Amino acid sequence: GLSQVAAPSATRARRMTTRRGSVSTMASTMKSLAGEGHFFEETINFSRVRRLLDNKTGSAGVTEKLEGMKWLLAQISKGRDVSSFFPDVVKLVVVPSVEVKKLAYMYLSHYADANATCRELALLSIASFQKDMDDANQLIRAMALRVMTSIRVRDISQLQLIAIQKCCRDRSPYVRKTAAHATAKLHRLDRSHKEELVDVVRGLLLDRHVMVLGSAVSAFNEVCPEHLELLHQPYRALCNVLPDLDEWSQLLVMNTLLRYARTQFEDPTAHRRRSMAAAGSATAAGAAAANGADGAEGEGQGARKGGKGGKGGKSGKSGKGGKGAPSLDEFYSSDEEGGGAKEKGGRKSKGSERSDSSTDDDDEDDDDEDEDDAGMAKAVARSRARHGGMDPDHELLLRSSLALLRSRNTGVVLAVAALHYYLGSGAESTGRMVGEALVQRLTAPRELSSMVLRTIAQMVAARPFMFASHLPSFFVRATDPHFVRVLKLDVLVHLATRENVDVLLAELQHYCRDVDKKFVTAAVQAAGRVAAAQPHVSERVMRGLMALVRSSDASVVAETVVVLRQLLQQHPQHADVMRRLARMLDAVSVPAARASLVWMLGEFPSQLGAMAPDALRRLALKFTQEQTTVKNQILNLAVKLYLRQPDTEALRLLAQYVVDLARFDLDYDLRDR
């Protein structure tokens, strides 16, 4: 009977075990189907994580260790502090599994310098890191170097330097790239190894792999940005591989080469100006020679003979003259040529003490060197003439960067634009290409487009032809924030020409009816600047601004008055506009606008007639209530009117009254005035 009762219970136990196994298998299957997202969502007990990490060694516990490491990295990505597991993770660097090592090194790189305990435990594991630098897997070697250089303890800086020097000669470009980043970290930790790190950077800059060059330039900017001579040898290689670099390396390399080229090459725009000046002087000299030849027909033969002699004398004089500015060929010639010439002179001066045979040998060597130098100078001159006076290496940088105008990265496009703005020859064709690329970036997200617009606003002031064909792209939209609207107005003002000024004024007239009064005042300022740049539309602009004088907003009226005063200063023939503005003196309350009106009264009294003395009378009554800027202009008005009509007793008494008020004013600047 007992055996019959026990049999069903054993069967039920086996069924329960099978059911539990199937449930766990189903759960693991669902997790595998759902990916690894459950590590970010589920909560787990810390003691269970430690059990997973401290599981049995060998291949049997790899799965559990991977699960524990994935959960830790998920918590790190969520911003949670799990540095307390550092002692458990640091022991995993000896696990033979590559997957576990990679995850462990990612954790150690994050927490190697978290606190004193982590630093101490990391120091105890340096031997394991050094051993992993000889691993067959390049990822393990790179991660071991990354963790070792993340320990910010100066006592092991020498070991870190040795590790960097070893890894920068590694066969893997990924390891060499990690060594470049580690160089910058070590330099920030201990600057006493700068000389050794400079040698490391020099070797990394000569690397031929594209993956390494961007990091090498980053290390150069961090360790020794003042040693521009390190870029002499890899300069052409950096220019040639520029399109093949990743986006952020392109940005970094172009900014570095921009700084290098501005110190090593001549300004091509200055050379163009000198060439144009030389051509103009040559044309003037030719015209003068042609006029002189008409009066010297009888002495033609003697003059021709004398001319030959004079030409030779001039050439000899110019060849000896070393006090003037060097020519372009002399500027671009290598220093070795000048140094070689000095050395030759020195050898020649000492040759009298030597034997005749040695002197003859030296003379033959000098002749060979002279021929080589002359051939090199001719080749450089021909190359420079072929490139329009620009150094070939200079042109190589500009040509290599043009292809990057089609980059998806806005920062790269801005770097190319800066490169051609500061180093370019100012050619309109290239400028239009750069301008078109920048205008296309205005459709990027707001954060990026605002930076592009700021760059355009700076460039358009010096080279408006770059954006002349894109005027509608800078029209203000209703969704633009205020600072973008102001930048666009600035660009539109610089793009104003006789051909497009009508379209531009119609657009500004539309802006002056906007509900945003701050934007309206900016549009009024822009209209005044357009009228100042294009005087033939000044009368039209003043008529439009006079309509705004009746606005209900005080700030708009004040800005309109200030702009009208500026235009009247340039075009004083509009007496009717002056009279209308003078009648508004009592209605305007903004100090800047009142000061402009009072200045106008004193500047053009003949056009205003009796309105100026009457205005001075009314202003003197409220002198103590005015702002300091207005008081200064009232004082100027009183003095101007008195000096204009010194015999008028009423003006003398009125001017004396204003001077007495100013003498006892609270503002010391006004009292001194």
XYZ file of C-alpha atoms in Angstrom:
673
model
C 0.000 0.000 0.000
C 2.846 2.359 0.831
C 4.584 1.649 -2.479
C 1.365 2.439 -4.348
C 1.053 5.772 -2.510
C 4.730 6.659 -3.073
C 4.626 5.926 -6.808
C 2.059 8.618 -7.667
C 3.904 11.192 -5.483
C 7.217 10.505 -7.294
C 5.442 10.849 -10.616
C 3.974 14.191 -9.553
C 7.418 15.377 -8.431
C 8.929 14.509 -11.817
C 6.087 16.303 -13.567
C 6.598 19.435 -11.411
C 10.347 19.395 -12.125
C 9.693 19.016 -15.860
C 7.152 21.847 -15.747
C 9.586 24.151 -13.908
C 12.322 23.340 -16.425
C 10.033 24.063 -19.326
C 8.986 27.376 -17.720
C 12.602 28.430 -17.200
C 13.469 27.361 -20.749
C 10.512 29.333 -22.054
C 11.567 32.373 -20.016
C 15.121 32.206 -21.349
C 13.767 31.773 -24.862
C 11.547 34.818 -24.470
C 14.497 36.832 -23.176
C 16.618 35.792 -26.149
C 13.803 36.715 -28.508
C 13.313 40.071 -26.815
C 17.044 40.838 -26.977
C 18.942 42.351 -24.074
C 16.481 45.123 -23.278
C 15.376 43.378 -20.099
C 18.667 44.385 -18.462
C 17.451 48.010 -18.565
C 13.972 47.273 -17.236
C 14.148 44.566 -14.595
C 15.494 45.062 -11.094
C 17.933 42.610 -9.595
C 19.322 42.038 -6.134
C 22.934 43.153 -5.626
C 23.762 39.889 -3.868
C 22.607 37.965 -6.932
C 24.883 40.083 -9.172
C 27.832 39.260 -6.940
C 26.952 35.567 -7.141
C 26.867 35.814 -10.946
C 30.260 37.536 -11.047
C 31.841 35.166 -8.498
C 30.504 32.060 -10.230
C 32.696 29.083 -10.901
C 35.693 29.667 -13.092
C 36.283 28.194 -16.492
C 33.940 27.990 -19.410
C 31.062 26.807 -17.220
C 30.568 30.195 -15.536
C 30.998 32.446 -18.579
C 27.254 32.801 -19.187
C 26.587 33.905 -15.618
C 29.493 36.377 -15.662
C 28.243 37.838 -18.946
C 24.780 38.269 -17.472
C 26.155 40.051 -14.422
C 28.407 42.351 -16.505
C 25.573 43.251 -18.875
C 23.388 44.233 -15.957
C 26.165 46.441 -14.539
C 26.761 48.195 -17.859
C 23.019 48.728 -18.238
C 22.948 50.445 -14.852
C 25.909 52.620 -15.853
C 24.079 53.716 -18.997
C 21.090 54.672 -16.827
C 23.323 56.892 -14.677
C 23.395 54.732 -11.547
C 26.503 54.325 -9.421
C 27.671 50.703 -9.310
C 31.281 51.383 -8.333
C 30.846 49.093 -5.312
C 31.224 46.104 -7.643
C 34.769 47.166 -8.649
C 36.496 44.460 -6.525
C 34.308 41.800 -8.139
C 34.879 43.033 -11.688
C 38.620 43.613 -11.459
C 39.103 39.858 -10.901
C 37.501 39.111 -14.276
C 40.483 40.428 -16.277
C 42.097 36.998 -15.893
C 39.075 35.183 -17.326
C 40.030 33.603 -20.670
C 36.716 34.583 -22.299
C 37.160 37.518 -24.674
C 33.543 38.638 -24.296
C 33.824 38.808 -20.501
C 37.135 40.683 -20.755
C 35.701 43.303 -23.082
C 32.781 44.018 -20.775
C 35.044 44.030 -17.721
C 37.428 46.520 -19.336
C 34.516 48.784 -20.277
C 33.469 48.836 -16.627
C 37.040 49.365 -15.391
C 37.608 52.241 -17.829
C 34.570 53.974 -16.384
C 35.434 53.534 -12.708
C 39.250 53.352 -12.700
C 39.462 56.875 -11.254
C 36.106 56.976 -9.438
C 37.462 57.013 -5.870
C 40.502 56.063 -3.812
C 39.369 52.445 -3.380
C 38.971 51.923 -7.110
C 42.372 53.490 -7.796
C 44.036 51.252 -5.233
C 42.448 48.092 -6.619
C 43.341 49.143 -10.162
C 46.965 49.615 -9.113
C 47.027 46.067 -7.790
C 45.911 44.818 -11.222
C 48.534 46.630 -13.307
C 50.415 43.387 -13.895
C 47.287 41.890 -15.451
C 46.861 44.964 -17.662
C 50.458 44.753 -18.828
C 50.003 41.085 -19.610
C 46.885 41.778 -21.676
C 48.854 44.251 -23.795
C 50.467 41.198 -25.385
C 47.122 39.517 -26.073
C 46.396 38.293 -29.580
C 43.124 40.248 -29.708
C 43.599 43.911 -30.640
C 40.523 44.948 -28.666
C 41.967 43.451 -25.487
C 45.297 45.206 -26.031
C 43.604 48.555 -26.627
C 41.266 48.204 -23.636
C 44.128 47.238 -21.346
C 45.986 50.407 -22.346
C 42.847 52.493 -21.954
C 42.222 51.218 -18.412
C 45.852 51.568 -17.403
C 46.046 55.207 -18.559
C 42.737 55.980 -16.881
C 44.336 55.505 -13.455
C 45.217 59.053 -12.426
C 48.140 58.279 -10.114
C 51.408 60.058 -10.919
C 53.466 57.312 -9.283
C 52.797 54.983 -12.224
C 53.190 57.598 -14.963
C 56.477 56.024 -16.041
C 54.758 52.652 -16.512
C 52.004 54.359 -18.470
C 54.585 56.060 -20.695
C 56.288 52.741 -21.432
C 52.936 51.194 -22.294
C 52.113 54.070 -24.655
C 55.483 53.862 -26.375
C 54.935 50.149 -26.850
C 51.393 50.448 -28.192
C 52.176 53.284 -30.596
C 54.327 50.740 -32.483
C 51.608 48.095 -32.439
C 50.685 46.384 -35.708
C 47.003 47.211 -35.219
C 45.843 50.741 -36.173
C 43.115 50.526 -33.543
C 45.716 50.060 -30.804
C 47.810 52.927 -32.188
C 44.724 55.130 -32.188
C 44.111 54.236 -28.529
C 47.749 55.084 -27.804
C 47.209 58.547 -29.330
C 44.278 59.187 -26.995
C 46.265 57.811 -24.057
C 49.059 60.278 -24.864
C 46.756 63.209 -24.174
C 45.548 61.629 -20.917
C 49.085 61.092 -19.673
C 50.031 64.674 -20.586
C 47.144 65.991 -18.516
C 48.234 63.796 -15.594
C 51.989 64.455 -15.607
C 53.607 67.157 -17.750
C 57.122 66.122 -16.828
C 57.094 63.566 -19.676
C 56.373 66.144 -22.374
C 59.594 65.551 -24.324
C 58.931 61.816 -24.559
C 55.302 62.432 -25.489
C 56.354 64.867 -28.233
C 58.437 62.071 -29.771
C 55.412 59.785 -29.555
C 53.233 62.391 -31.293
C 55.862 62.867 -33.999
C 55.763 59.160 -34.796
C 51.952 59.026 -34.756
C 51.706 61.958 -37.178
C 53.798 59.990 -39.657
C 51.428 57.019 -39.483
C 49.967 56.011 -42.831
C 46.651 54.657 -41.612
C 43.613 56.928 -41.804
C 42.243 55.655 -38.495
C 45.302 56.884 -36.612
C 45.834 60.335 -38.157
C 42.776 62.017 -36.654
C 43.685 60.859 -33.153
C 47.320 61.817 -33.758
C 46.316 65.392 -34.637
C 44.123 65.466 -31.521
C 47.109 64.392 -29.416
C 49.228 67.054 -31.142
C 46.755 69.776 -30.194
C 46.687 68.519 -26.626
C 50.380 67.872 -26.023
C 52.381 70.295 -28.175
C 50.225 72.716 -30.209
C 53.105 75.204 -30.337
C 55.426 72.792 -32.182
C 54.129 73.485 -35.674
C 57.344 72.117 -37.158
C 56.000 68.622 -36.463
C 53.463 69.208 -39.249
C 56.050 69.967 -41.933
C 56.601 66.356 -42.955
C 53.025 64.953 -42.682
C 51.398 68.087 -44.171
C 50.811 66.721 -47.669
C 49.669 63.355 -46.335
C 47.092 65.062 -44.121
C 45.817 67.096 -47.077
C 45.542 64.041 -49.328
C 43.686 61.842 -46.821
C 41.359 64.631 -45.684
C 38.314 63.273 -47.598
C 38.911 59.770 -46.193
C 38.895 60.727 -42.516
C 35.832 60.445 -40.327
C 33.772 63.604 -39.832
C 35.158 64.673 -36.475
C 38.727 63.992 -37.569
C 38.116 66.122 -40.666
C 36.946 68.974 -38.464
C 39.948 68.651 -36.174
C 42.524 68.321 -38.959
C 41.163 71.297 -40.919
C 41.230 73.567 -37.885
C 44.803 72.492 -37.171
C 45.932 72.970 -40.776
C 44.228 76.362 -40.838
C 46.359 77.487 -37.913
C 49.443 75.975 -39.527
C 48.866 77.520 -42.968
C 48.225 81.012 -41.618
C 51.717 80.999 -40.105
C 53.547 79.280 -42.973
C 52.060 80.683 -46.207
C 51.710 84.142 -47.637
C 48.314 85.785 -47.876
C 47.208 85.211 -51.500
C 44.990 88.300 -51.472
C 48.001 90.453 -50.560
C 49.941 88.923 -53.458
C 47.054 89.722 -55.791
C 47.011 93.333 -54.632
C 50.753 93.623 -55.199
C 50.404 92.110 -58.662
C 47.655 94.572 -59.584
C 49.725 97.476 -58.267
C 52.765 96.268 -60.204
C 50.685 95.946 -63.366
C 49.343 99.468 -62.896
C 52.814 100.916 -62.374
C 54.109 99.031 -65.416
C 51.276 100.463 -67.532
C 52.042 103.987 -66.302
C 55.742 103.521 -67.001
C 54.972 102.264 -70.505
C 52.764 105.272 -71.219
C 55.447 107.642 -69.961
C 58.070 105.919 -72.117
C 55.827 106.191 -75.166
C 55.359 109.927 -74.582
C 59.076 110.443 -74.126
C 59.916 108.559 -77.282
C 58.059 111.112 -79.409
C 60.504 113.882 -78.434
C 63.701 111.833 -78.738
C 63.696 110.634 -82.369
C 67.095 112.216 -83.186
C 68.876 110.339 -80.419
C 67.315 106.936 -81.024
C 70.490 104.932 -81.502
C 72.341 106.506 -78.582
C 69.294 106.138 -76.426
C 69.010 102.459 -77.318
C 72.659 101.885 -76.418
C 72.267 103.824 -73.223
C 69.052 101.954 -72.525
C 70.857 98.623 -72.698
C 73.502 99.847 -70.345
C 70.927 101.344 -68.028
C 68.898 98.130 -68.035
C 71.932 96.174 -67.003
C 72.745 98.685 -64.319
C 69.216 98.480 -62.919
C 69.222 94.743 -62.824
C 72.556 94.678 -61.089
C 71.380 97.203 -58.564
C 68.175 95.396 -57.853
C 70.034 92.145 -57.472
C 72.299 93.619 -54.842
C 69.639 95.461 -52.957
C 68.709 93.437 -49.926
C 67.051 96.209 -47.950
C 63.713 96.125 -49.743
C 60.834 93.707 -49.265
C 61.604 90.136 -50.449
C 59.972 88.895 -53.596
C 57.527 85.985 -53.642
C 60.236 83.577 -54.819
C 62.547 84.702 -52.039
C 59.735 84.319 -49.512
C 58.917 80.757 -50.490
C 62.521 79.660 -51.005
C 63.738 77.211 -48.371
C 65.960 78.356 -45.531
C 68.452 75.705 -46.480
C 69.303 77.623 -49.637
C 70.286 80.754 -47.720
C 72.120 78.723 -45.112
C 73.933 76.803 -47.850
C 75.085 80.035 -49.425
C 76.527 81.183 -46.136
C 78.253 77.894 -45.628
C 79.715 78.070 -49.112
C 81.061 81.524 -48.411
C 82.597 80.269 -45.215
C 84.208 77.320 -46.913
C 85.627 79.638 -49.591
C 87.126 81.996 -47.064
C 88.869 79.123 -45.321
C 90.042 77.552 -48.558
C 93.280 79.602 -48.681
C 94.595 77.621 -45.720
C 93.987 74.287 -47.431
C 95.852 72.582 -50.224
C 95.058 73.336 -53.848
C 93.590 69.888 -54.474
C 91.111 70.083 -51.613
C 90.097 73.579 -52.724
C 89.415 72.361 -56.242
C 87.267 69.501 -54.931
C 85.255 71.890 -52.789
C 84.767 74.223 -55.738
C 83.421 71.348 -57.835
C 81.021 70.366 -55.039
C 79.929 73.970 -54.709
C 79.279 74.171 -58.433
C 77.139 71.030 -58.266
C 75.224 72.422 -55.319
C 74.741 75.721 -57.141
C 73.324 73.883 -60.137
C 70.979 71.861 -57.897
C 69.817 74.965 -56.050
C 69.290 76.836 -59.287
C 67.263 73.949 -60.719
C 65.178 73.726 -57.561
C 64.556 77.480 -57.587
C 63.455 77.364 -61.225
C 61.114 74.448 -60.505
C 59.563 76.282 -57.562
C 59.179 79.443 -59.634
C 57.522 77.537 -62.485
C 55.166 75.792 -60.073
C 54.260 79.071 -58.423
C 53.655 80.748 -61.742
C 51.430 77.847 -62.780
C 49.343 78.256 -59.593
C 48.897 82.007 -59.957
C 51.518 82.986 -57.379
C 50.163 80.617 -54.699
C 52.380 77.998 -53.142
C 51.500 74.468 -54.416
C 51.129 73.154 -50.866
C 48.819 76.052 -50.087
C 46.676 75.219 -53.095
C 46.736 71.509 -52.187
C 45.006 72.231 -48.880
C 42.330 74.378 -50.515
C 41.717 71.863 -53.298
C 41.511 68.895 -50.936
C 38.959 70.595 -48.717
C 36.509 71.581 -51.463
C 35.106 68.044 -51.688
C 34.032 68.278 -48.036
C 31.464 70.973 -48.821
C 29.085 68.071 -49.520
C 29.605 66.589 -46.064
C 26.586 65.715 -43.920
C 28.239 67.247 -40.870
C 27.547 70.953 -40.486
C 30.730 71.451 -38.486
C 32.823 70.121 -41.372
C 31.155 72.519 -43.820
C 31.806 75.432 -41.453
C 35.449 74.377 -41.142
C 35.827 74.330 -44.942
C 34.215 77.766 -45.155
C 36.618 79.150 -42.540
C 39.545 77.569 -44.376
C 38.697 79.300 -47.659
C 37.740 82.544 -45.944
C 41.119 82.948 -44.242
C 43.380 81.139 -46.726
C 41.575 81.447 -50.069
C 42.540 83.785 -52.877
C 39.142 85.484 -52.854
C 38.106 84.038 -56.219
C 34.404 84.546 -56.858
C 33.824 81.053 -58.265
C 35.114 79.341 -55.137
C 33.370 81.875 -52.926
C 30.033 81.119 -54.557
C 30.554 77.386 -54.013
C 31.248 77.938 -50.324
C 28.310 80.331 -50.027
C 25.923 77.873 -51.642
C 27.019 75.108 -49.257
C 26.430 77.378 -46.255
C 23.006 78.473 -47.498
C 21.966 74.836 -47.896
C 22.780 74.319 -44.201
C 20.187 76.898 -43.182
C 17.578 74.138 -43.424
C 19.308 72.173 -40.643
C 17.881 72.077 -37.097
C 17.632 75.413 -35.311
C 20.758 74.950 -33.199
C 22.913 74.250 -36.253
C 21.288 76.753 -38.605
C 21.810 79.580 -36.110
C 25.545 78.855 -36.021
C 25.667 78.784 -39.817
C 23.788 82.077 -39.960
C 26.255 83.697 -37.567
C 29.106 82.565 -39.800
C 27.347 83.942 -42.887
C 26.765 87.267 -41.126
C 30.503 87.587 -40.512
C 31.542 86.562 -44.027
C 28.997 88.628 -45.943
C 30.404 91.868 -44.522
C 33.731 91.255 -46.300
C 32.613 89.188 -49.311
C 28.976 89.828 -50.216
C 29.403 88.158 -53.625
C 29.435 84.768 -51.887
C 25.705 85.068 -51.090
C 24.494 87.598 -53.661
C 22.425 85.024 -55.578
C 20.692 83.727 -52.425
C 18.855 86.855 -51.275
C 15.432 85.142 -50.801
C 17.049 82.551 -48.506
C 17.565 85.274 -45.889
C 14.023 86.616 -45.847
C 12.576 86.485 -42.340
C 10.006 83.802 -41.560
C 7.197 84.041 -39.053
C 8.614 81.120 -37.047
C 12.116 82.571 -36.708
C 13.187 83.602 -33.192
C 14.219 87.192 -32.586
C 17.996 86.670 -32.706
C 17.700 84.848 -36.044
C 15.599 87.697 -37.424
C 18.226 90.247 -36.418
C 20.990 88.202 -38.046
C 19.005 87.883 -41.263
C 18.404 91.627 -41.339
C 22.142 92.193 -41.000
C 22.812 89.843 -43.920
C 20.139 91.495 -46.066
C 21.662 94.927 -45.490
C 25.078 93.756 -46.691
C 23.515 92.150 -49.775
C 21.801 95.378 -50.877
C 22.766 96.450 -54.411
C 21.306 98.775 -56.999
C 19.688 95.788 -58.726
C 17.911 94.257 -55.726
C 17.298 97.286 -53.517
C 13.649 97.593 -54.628
C 12.893 94.011 -53.600
C 14.741 94.504 -50.346
C 12.897 97.710 -49.425
C 9.541 96.047 -50.150
C 10.521 93.241 -47.771
C 11.602 95.707 -45.071
C 8.335 97.600 -45.479
C 6.506 94.346 -44.734
C 8.665 93.789 -41.638
C 7.788 97.258 -40.314
C 4.160 96.129 -39.959
C 5.068 93.177 -37.723
C 3.479 92.781 -34.306
C 6.871 92.341 -32.620
C 7.933 95.914 -31.902
C 11.544 94.957 -31.153
C 11.750 93.426 -34.605
C 10.144 96.551 -36.105
C 12.849 98.742 -34.564
C 15.520 96.410 -35.984
C 13.845 96.660 -39.421
C 13.876 100.476 -39.162
C 17.599 100.389 -38.418
C 18.127 98.094 -41.403
C 16.198 100.470 -43.678
C 18.419 103.341 -42.572
C 21.563 101.331 -43.300
C 20.255 100.422 -46.755
C 19.540 104.084 -47.483
C 23.037 105.026 -46.338
C 24.596 102.395 -48.609
C 22.321 103.236 -51.584
C 21.860 107.043 -51.537
C 19.496 107.065 -54.534
C 16.734 105.477 -52.413
C 17.201 107.704 -49.350
C 14.202 109.923 -50.206
C 11.979 106.884 -50.624
C 13.157 105.472 -47.290
C 12.501 108.769 -45.503
C 8.944 108.889 -46.846
C 8.337 105.377 -45.546
C 9.845 106.196 -42.152
C 7.726 109.305 -41.775
C 4.672 107.044 -41.856
C 6.076 105.170 -38.833
C 6.473 108.372 -36.861
C 2.716 108.238 -36.137
C 3.078 104.783 -34.534
C 1.583 104.208 -31.108
C 4.713 102.468 -29.814
C 7.238 104.843 -28.275
C 10.266 102.668 -29.037
C 9.379 102.468 -32.730
C 8.891 106.238 -32.936
C 12.182 106.842 -31.145
C 14.147 104.549 -33.448
C 12.494 106.096 -36.490
C 13.491 109.580 -35.360
C 17.094 108.488 -34.769
C 17.330 106.929 -38.234
C 15.757 109.989 -39.876
C 18.268 112.211 -38.118
C 21.112 110.093 -39.535
C 19.670 110.322 -43.043
C 19.111 114.089 -42.767
C 22.740 114.486 -41.748
C 23.703 112.983 -45.128
C 20.889 114.667 -47.126
C 20.141 118.065 -45.507
C 18.041 119.301 -48.436
C 14.807 117.788 -47.058
C 13.609 120.828 -45.041
C 10.001 119.659 -44.951
C 11.028 116.468 -43.129
C 12.968 118.543 -40.620
C 9.979 120.760 -39.859
C 7.681 117.788 -39.342
C 10.177 116.230 -36.957
C 10.640 119.502 -35.059
C 6.889 119.684 -34.383
C 7.109 116.252 -32.710
C 9.519 117.422 -30.014
C 6.870 117.564 -27.265
C 5.336 114.205 -28.275
C 8.574 112.188 -28.167
C 9.600 110.990 -24.702
C 12.454 108.539 -25.352
C 15.764 110.261 -24.419
C 17.695 109.055 -27.474
C 15.005 110.323 -29.836
C 14.688 113.690 -28.032
C 18.463 114.122 -28.138
C 18.408 113.463 -31.911
C 15.672 116.040 -32.448
C 17.497 118.671 -30.396
C 20.704 117.950 -32.329
C 18.810 118.461 -35.584
C 17.524 121.831 -34.356
C 21.037 123.008 -33.667
C 22.559 121.542 -36.815
C 20.073 122.972 -39.336
C 18.740 126.267 -37.866
C 18.620 127.993 -41.255
C 16.149 125.416 -42.641
C 13.944 125.637 -39.537
C 13.807 129.396 -39.124
C 12.070 130.575 -35.955
C 11.263 127.028 -34.849
C 14.727 126.513 -33.326
C 14.670 129.477 -30.836
C 11.110 128.648 -29.826
C 12.066 125.018 -29.224
C 15.019 126.170 -27.093
C 12.631 128.269 -24.979
C 10.368 125.289 -24.330
C 13.311 122.980 -23.623
C 14.836 125.431 -21.137
C 11.646 125.358 -19.069
C 11.943 121.585 -18.539
C 15.756 121.396 -18.465
C 15.964 119.917 -14.976
C 13.526 117.122 -15.891
C 15.468 115.898 -18.924
C 17.992 113.068 -19.097
C 21.706 113.838 -19.292
C 21.974 113.051 -23.028
C 19.155 115.492 -23.771
C 20.662 118.152 -21.493
C 23.931 117.972 -23.404
C 22.143 118.598 -26.695
C 20.087 121.443 -25.193
C 23.323 123.090 -24.051
C 24.799 122.647 -27.528
C 21.657 124.097 -29.101
C 21.787 127.169 -26.880
C 25.435 127.849 -27.687
C 24.948 127.306 -31.446
C 21.983 129.635 -31.666
C 23.730 132.346 -29.632
C 26.893 132.148 -31.752
C 24.753 132.327 -34.879
C 22.930 135.480 -33.700
C 25.079 137.097 -30.972
C 23.284 140.453 -31.273
C 19.886 139.049 -30.313
C 19.309 139.894 -26.653
C 16.638 137.221 -26.122
C 18.953 134.456 -27.367
C 21.801 135.768 -25.190
C 19.669 135.679 -22.060
C 18.231 132.259 -22.951
C 21.707 130.809 -23.580
C 22.969 132.304 -20.309
C 20.030 130.770 -18.453
C 20.746 127.292 -19.903
C 24.467 127.604 -19.092
C 23.670 128.530 -15.493
C 21.375 125.513 -15.169
C 24.062 123.221 -16.548
C 26.710 124.700 -14.256
C 24.830 123.566 -11.161
C 23.556 120.232 -12.492
C 24.094 117.027 -10.506
C 25.946 115.334 -13.352
C 29.638 116.267 -13.216
C 30.182 115.603 -16.937
C 27.530 118.160 -17.778
C 29.048 120.639 -15.303
C 32.487 120.222 -16.863
C 31.018 120.653 -20.335
